[in-house]
Amino acid sequence: MRAMSRASRHNPTYLQPVVRTDIGDEDDPDTPKSKSQRKREVNALQDLGTALEALPKDKLAKVPLPEKLADALRDAKRITSHEGKRRQMQYIGKLMRALTDEDVEAIRRVLATFVGASKAETARLHAIERWRDRLIGGDDAVTEFIAAHPACDVQALRTLVRNARKEAQLAKPPKSSRELFQMVKQALAGNDREDESDQPEAEDDEA
């Protein structure tokens, strides 16, 4: 099966609707398919199969798959030889082409939730890194952070910031910087939990 290009990793084709052409034209089922139509369909399903094989086992178990396809994907993960993997992925491609439109759409919906969760986690880590770098960069950021996260251990925060600055100046291993990252991470997570608890509970409908 084809390896995904850099562009398809940023905008995965396997999350785009698969136009099934094996049933002919909607108004004229006997209309033959063009070669380009066949290729687009095959490529989209190949990308979908590649994405499934690349999933960790715990995520793969959450995808609604026919038993034969699920078994084939699990087998592919155990194969280490290049030629064996290639043959197995060809078999998976054959099974992918046998899926119904409903099967394909159900798989795509679950994969889309994985991609969304991954993007959210990446954004969260970037926010933590930005705070960590700002704290090391200046005292104004320390004051702002304490105001925004009053539950944090202020003394520990200031100590980590001071030590992280020394590490940067002396080009030492960033031990305190890593600890500061974890402290920021916990503070932001604490705020998220408080925001959730502040949400009003839905009232029960009166009988």
mmCIF file of C-alpha atoms in Angstrom:
data_model
loop_
_atom_site.group_PDB
_atom_site.id
_atom_site.type_symbol
_atom_site.label_atom_id
_atom_site.label_comp_id
_atom_site.label_asym_id
_atom_site.label_seq_id
_atom_site.Cartn_x
_atom_site.Cartn_y
_atom_site.Cartn_z
ATOM 1 C CA MET A 1 0.000 0.000 0.000
ATOM 2 C CA ARG A 2 1.120 3.592 -0.658
ATOM 3 C CA ALA A 3 2.986 5.492 2.011
ATOM 4 C CA MET A 4 1.248 8.762 2.866
ATOM 5 C CA SER A 5 2.923 11.909 1.566
ATOM 6 C CA ARG A 6 3.810 14.846 3.822
ATOM 7 C CA ALA A 7 0.775 16.743 2.468
ATOM 8 C CA SER A 8 -1.582 13.876 3.261
ATOM 9 C CA ARG A 9 -0.282 13.728 6.838
ATOM 10 C CA HIS A 10 -1.222 17.375 7.332
ATOM 11 C CA ASN A 11 -4.562 16.975 5.532
ATOM 12 C CA PRO A 12 -5.224 13.227 5.711
ATOM 13 C CA THR A 13 -6.980 11.860 2.654
ATOM 14 C CA TYR A 14 -8.324 9.004 4.760
ATOM 15 C CA LEU A 15 -10.553 11.507 6.584
ATOM 16 C CA GLN A 16 -12.045 12.788 3.350
ATOM 17 C CA PRO A 17 -15.236 11.192 1.983
ATOM 18 C CA VAL A 18 -14.541 8.181 -0.207
ATOM 19 C CA VAL A 19 -16.461 8.416 -3.464
ATOM 20 C CA ARG A 20 -17.414 4.844 -4.259
ATOM 21 C CA THR A 21 -17.484 4.307 -8.017
ATOM 22 C CA ASP A 22 -17.877 0.557 -8.060
ATOM 23 C CA ILE A 23 -21.655 0.908 -8.300
ATOM 24 C CA GLY A 24 -21.621 2.981 -11.514
ATOM 25 C CA ASP A 25 -23.338 6.299 -12.123
ATOM 26 C CA GLU A 26 -26.232 7.118 -9.783
ATOM 27 C CA ASP A 27 -28.622 7.701 -12.713
ATOM 28 C CA ASP A 28 -27.179 4.961 -14.896
ATOM 29 C CA PRO A 29 -25.655 2.062 -12.905
ATOM 30 C CA ASP A 30 -24.322 0.546 -16.133
ATOM 31 C CA THR A 31 -22.039 3.535 -16.785
ATOM 32 C CA PRO A 32 -18.430 2.227 -16.770
ATOM 33 C CA LYS A 33 -15.927 3.719 -14.351
ATOM 34 C CA SER A 34 -13.008 5.774 -15.636
ATOM 35 C CA LYS A 35 -9.441 4.814 -14.721
ATOM 36 C CA SER A 36 -9.032 8.027 -12.733
ATOM 37 C CA GLN A 37 -12.170 7.251 -10.740
ATOM 38 C CA ARG A 38 -10.875 3.779 -9.959
ATOM 39 C CA LYS A 39 -7.494 5.153 -8.907
ATOM 40 C CA ARG A 40 -8.992 7.813 -6.611
ATOM 41 C CA GLU A 41 -11.154 5.240 -4.880
ATOM 42 C CA VAL A 42 -8.335 2.729 -4.461
ATOM 43 C CA ASN A 43 -5.913 5.370 -3.173
ATOM 44 C CA ALA A 44 -8.402 6.723 -0.629
ATOM 45 C CA LEU A 45 -9.086 3.251 0.744
ATOM 46 C CA GLN A 46 -5.363 2.421 0.757
ATOM 47 C CA ASP A 47 -4.666 5.534 2.829
ATOM 48 C CA LEU A 48 -7.445 4.541 5.199
ATOM 49 C CA GLY A 49 -5.962 1.057 5.597
ATOM 50 C CA THR A 50 -2.479 2.505 6.164
ATOM 51 C CA ALA A 51 -3.843 4.806 8.860
ATOM 52 C CA LEU A 52 -5.569 1.887 10.579
ATOM 53 C CA GLU A 53 -2.424 -0.264 10.564
ATOM 54 C CA ALA A 54 -0.447 2.608 12.097
ATOM 55 C CA LEU A 55 -2.813 2.980 15.061
ATOM 56 C CA PRO A 56 -1.723 1.808 18.518
ATOM 57 C CA LYS A 57 -3.494 -1.374 19.593
ATOM 58 C CA ASP A 58 -5.713 0.392 22.113
ATOM 59 C CA LYS A 59 -7.013 2.842 19.517
ATOM 60 C CA LEU A 60 -7.412 0.185 16.840
ATOM 61 C CA ALA A 61 -9.667 -1.729 19.242
ATOM 62 C CA LYS A 62 -12.023 1.276 19.338
ATOM 63 C CA VAL A 63 -12.563 1.320 15.572
ATOM 64 C CA PRO A 64 -15.641 -0.533 14.289
ATOM 65 C CA LEU A 65 -14.147 -3.105 11.926
ATOM 66 C CA PRO A 66 -15.337 -6.364 10.358
ATOM 67 C CA GLU A 67 -13.683 -9.266 12.157
ATOM 68 C CA LYS A 68 -11.655 -10.380 9.141
ATOM 69 C CA LEU A 69 -10.215 -6.886 8.615
ATOM 70 C CA ALA A 70 -9.456 -6.439 12.320
ATOM 71 C CA ASP A 71 -7.600 -9.775 12.350
ATOM 72 C CA ALA A 72 -5.635 -8.808 9.232
ATOM 73 C CA LEU A 73 -4.577 -5.493 10.766
ATOM 74 C CA ARG A 74 -3.449 -7.181 13.981
ATOM 75 C CA ASP A 75 -1.465 -9.702 11.948
ATOM 76 C CA ALA A 76 0.187 -6.871 9.987
ATOM 77 C CA LYS A 77 1.483 -5.359 13.214
ATOM 78 C CA ARG A 78 3.261 -8.627 14.050
ATOM 79 C CA ILE A 79 4.961 -8.994 10.663
ATOM 80 C CA THR A 80 8.521 -7.665 10.601
ATOM 81 C CA SER A 81 9.792 -8.623 7.136
ATOM 82 C CA HIS A 82 9.349 -6.012 4.413
ATOM 83 C CA GLU A 83 7.992 -8.450 1.838
ATOM 84 C CA GLY A 84 5.653 -10.078 4.346
ATOM 85 C CA LYS A 85 4.322 -6.691 5.399
ATOM 86 C CA ARG A 86 3.830 -5.678 1.763
ATOM 87 C CA ARG A 87 1.783 -8.790 0.997
ATOM 88 C CA GLN A 88 -0.276 -8.356 4.154
ATOM 89 C CA MET A 89 -1.037 -4.718 3.315
ATOM 90 C CA GLN A 90 -2.130 -5.784 -0.165
ATOM 91 C CA TYR A 91 -4.538 -8.211 1.485
ATOM 92 C CA ILE A 92 -5.774 -5.446 3.786
ATOM 93 C CA GLY A 93 -6.312 -3.242 0.726
ATOM 94 C CA LYS A 94 -8.460 -5.975 -0.802
ATOM 95 C CA LEU A 95 -10.532 -6.169 2.384
ATOM 96 C CA MET A 96 -10.851 -2.372 2.488
ATOM 97 C CA ARG A 97 -12.303 -2.349 -1.027
ATOM 98 C CA ALA A 98 -14.969 -4.816 0.097
ATOM 99 C CA LEU A 99 -16.285 -2.455 2.792
ATOM 100 C CA THR A 100 -19.655 -0.780 2.401
ATOM 101 C CA ASP A 101 -20.069 3.000 2.368
ATOM 102 C CA GLU A 102 -21.466 2.760 5.896
ATOM 103 C CA ASP A 103 -18.415 0.792 7.088
ATOM 104 C CA VAL A 104 -16.011 3.340 5.607
ATOM 105 C CA GLU A 105 -17.853 6.333 7.053
ATOM 106 C CA ALA A 106 -18.004 4.758 10.529
ATOM 107 C CA ILE A 107 -14.233 4.131 10.432
ATOM 108 C CA ARG A 108 -13.542 7.676 9.253
ATOM 109 C CA ARG A 109 -15.641 9.181 12.057
ATOM 110 C CA VAL A 110 -13.644 7.348 14.731
ATOM 111 C CA LEU A 111 -10.298 8.241 13.130
ATOM 112 C CA ALA A 112 -11.381 11.889 12.978
ATOM 113 C CA THR A 113 -11.887 11.887 16.750
ATOM 114 C CA PHE A 114 -8.331 10.553 17.196
ATOM 115 C CA VAL A 115 -6.898 13.300 14.962
ATOM 116 C CA GLY A 116 -8.910 15.957 16.799
ATOM 117 C CA ALA A 117 -7.734 14.724 20.183
ATOM 118 C CA SER A 118 -4.126 14.687 18.966
ATOM 119 C CA LYS A 119 -4.366 18.279 17.725
ATOM 120 C CA ALA A 120 -5.888 19.406 21.024
ATOM 121 C CA GLU A 121 -3.096 17.730 22.996
ATOM 122 C CA THR A 122 -0.450 19.332 20.765
ATOM 123 C CA ALA A 123 -2.006 22.756 21.291
ATOM 124 C CA ARG A 124 -2.078 22.177 25.058
ATOM 125 C CA LEU A 125 1.617 21.238 25.148
ATOM 126 C CA HIS A 126 2.506 24.302 23.100
ATOM 127 C CA ALA A 127 0.609 26.495 25.575
ATOM 128 C CA ILE A 128 2.580 24.967 28.464
ATOM 129 C CA GLU A 129 5.864 25.536 26.621
ATOM 130 C CA ARG A 130 4.967 29.165 25.928
ATOM 131 C CA TRP A 131 4.190 29.781 29.617
ATOM 132 C CA ARG A 132 7.412 28.051 30.703
ATOM 133 C CA ASP A 133 9.481 30.156 28.295
ATOM 134 C CA ARG A 134 7.743 33.374 29.350
ATOM 135 C CA LEU A 135 8.315 32.605 33.035
ATOM 136 C CA ILE A 136 12.024 32.089 32.429
ATOM 137 C CA GLY A 137 12.125 35.195 30.266
ATOM 138 C CA GLY A 138 10.814 37.783 32.733
ATOM 139 C CA ASP A 139 9.288 38.597 36.122
ATOM 140 C CA ASP A 140 6.188 40.169 34.579
ATOM 141 C CA ALA A 141 5.169 36.736 33.333
ATOM 142 C CA VAL A 142 5.666 35.286 36.835
ATOM 143 C CA THR A 143 3.311 37.896 38.306
ATOM 144 C CA GLU A 144 0.767 37.236 35.538
ATOM 145 C CA PHE A 145 0.958 33.473 36.013
ATOM 146 C CA ILE A 146 0.446 33.701 39.787
ATOM 147 C CA ALA A 147 -2.572 35.963 39.278
ATOM 148 C CA ALA A 148 -4.059 33.555 36.749
ATOM 149 C CA HIS A 149 -3.279 30.458 38.864
ATOM 150 C CA PRO A 150 -3.551 31.499 42.533
ATOM 151 C CA ALA A 151 -3.592 27.894 43.747
ATOM 152 C CA CYS A 152 -0.037 27.242 42.589
ATOM 153 C CA ASP A 153 2.871 27.032 45.046
ATOM 154 C CA VAL A 154 4.291 30.536 44.589
ATOM 155 C CA GLN A 155 7.548 29.887 46.451
ATOM 156 C CA ALA A 156 8.246 26.693 44.512
ATOM 157 C CA LEU A 157 7.399 28.465 41.273
ATOM 158 C CA ARG A 158 9.816 31.336 41.936
ATOM 159 C CA THR A 159 12.560 28.887 42.951
ATOM 160 C CA LEU A 160 12.162 26.848 39.760
ATOM 161 C CA VAL A 161 12.123 29.985 37.633
ATOM 162 C CA ARG A 162 15.302 31.276 39.297
ATOM 163 C CA ASN A 163 17.087 27.955 38.886
ATOM 164 C CA ALA A 164 15.928 27.561 35.278
ATOM 165 C CA ARG A 165 17.349 30.996 34.457
ATOM 166 C CA LYS A 166 20.704 30.024 35.987
ATOM 167 C CA GLU A 167 20.719 26.797 33.994
ATOM 168 C CA ALA A 168 20.151 28.747 30.780
ATOM 169 C CA GLN A 169 22.879 31.265 31.600
ATOM 170 C CA LEU A 170 25.427 28.576 32.487
ATOM 171 C CA ALA A 171 24.360 26.209 29.667
ATOM 172 C CA LYS A 172 23.608 23.469 32.184
ATOM 173 C CA PRO A 173 21.158 20.578 31.667
ATOM 174 C CA PRO A 174 17.593 21.993 31.936
ATOM 175 C CA LYS A 175 16.522 20.027 35.045
ATOM 176 C CA SER A 176 14.654 22.945 36.618
ATOM 177 C CA SER A 177 13.190 23.921 33.273
ATOM 178 C CA ARG A 178 11.649 20.460 32.931
ATOM 179 C CA GLU A 179 10.293 20.648 36.482
ATOM 180 C CA LEU A 180 8.854 24.080 35.704
ATOM 181 C CA PHE A 181 7.146 22.611 32.641
ATOM 182 C CA GLN A 182 5.470 19.992 34.846
ATOM 183 C CA MET A 183 4.394 22.632 37.371
ATOM 184 C CA VAL A 184 2.827 24.762 34.629
ATOM 185 C CA LYS A 185 1.158 21.663 33.237
ATOM 186 C CA GLN A 186 -0.428 20.847 36.613
ATOM 187 C CA ALA A 187 -1.558 24.448 37.120
ATOM 188 C CA LEU A 188 -3.252 24.590 33.721
ATOM 189 C CA ALA A 189 -4.880 21.207 34.300
ATOM 190 C CA GLY A 190 -6.190 22.466 37.651
ATOM 191 C CA ASN A 191 -7.773 25.468 35.960
ATOM 192 C CA ASP A 192 -9.403 23.224 33.376
ATOM 193 C CA ARG A 193 -10.981 21.133 36.145
ATOM 194 C CA GLU A 194 -12.246 24.259 37.889
ATOM 195 C CA ASP A 195 -13.785 25.497 34.647
ATOM 196 C CA GLU A 196 -15.628 22.198 34.252
ATOM 197 C CA SER A 197 -16.910 22.280 37.845
ATOM 198 C CA ASP A 198 -18.206 25.824 37.304
ATOM 199 C CA GLN A 199 -20.496 24.663 34.527
ATOM 200 C CA PRO A 200 -24.169 24.745 35.697
ATOM 201 C CA GLU A 201 -25.789 21.359 36.038
ATOM 202 C CA ALA A 202 -28.776 20.668 33.856
ATOM 203 C CA GLU A 203 -32.001 20.736 35.850
ATOM 204 C CA ASP A 204 -34.219 17.709 35.729
ATOM 205 C CA ASP A 205 -37.439 18.242 33.842
ATOM 206 C CA GLU A 206 -40.435 18.403 36.077
ATOM 207 C CA ALA A 207 -42.817 15.545 35.691
#
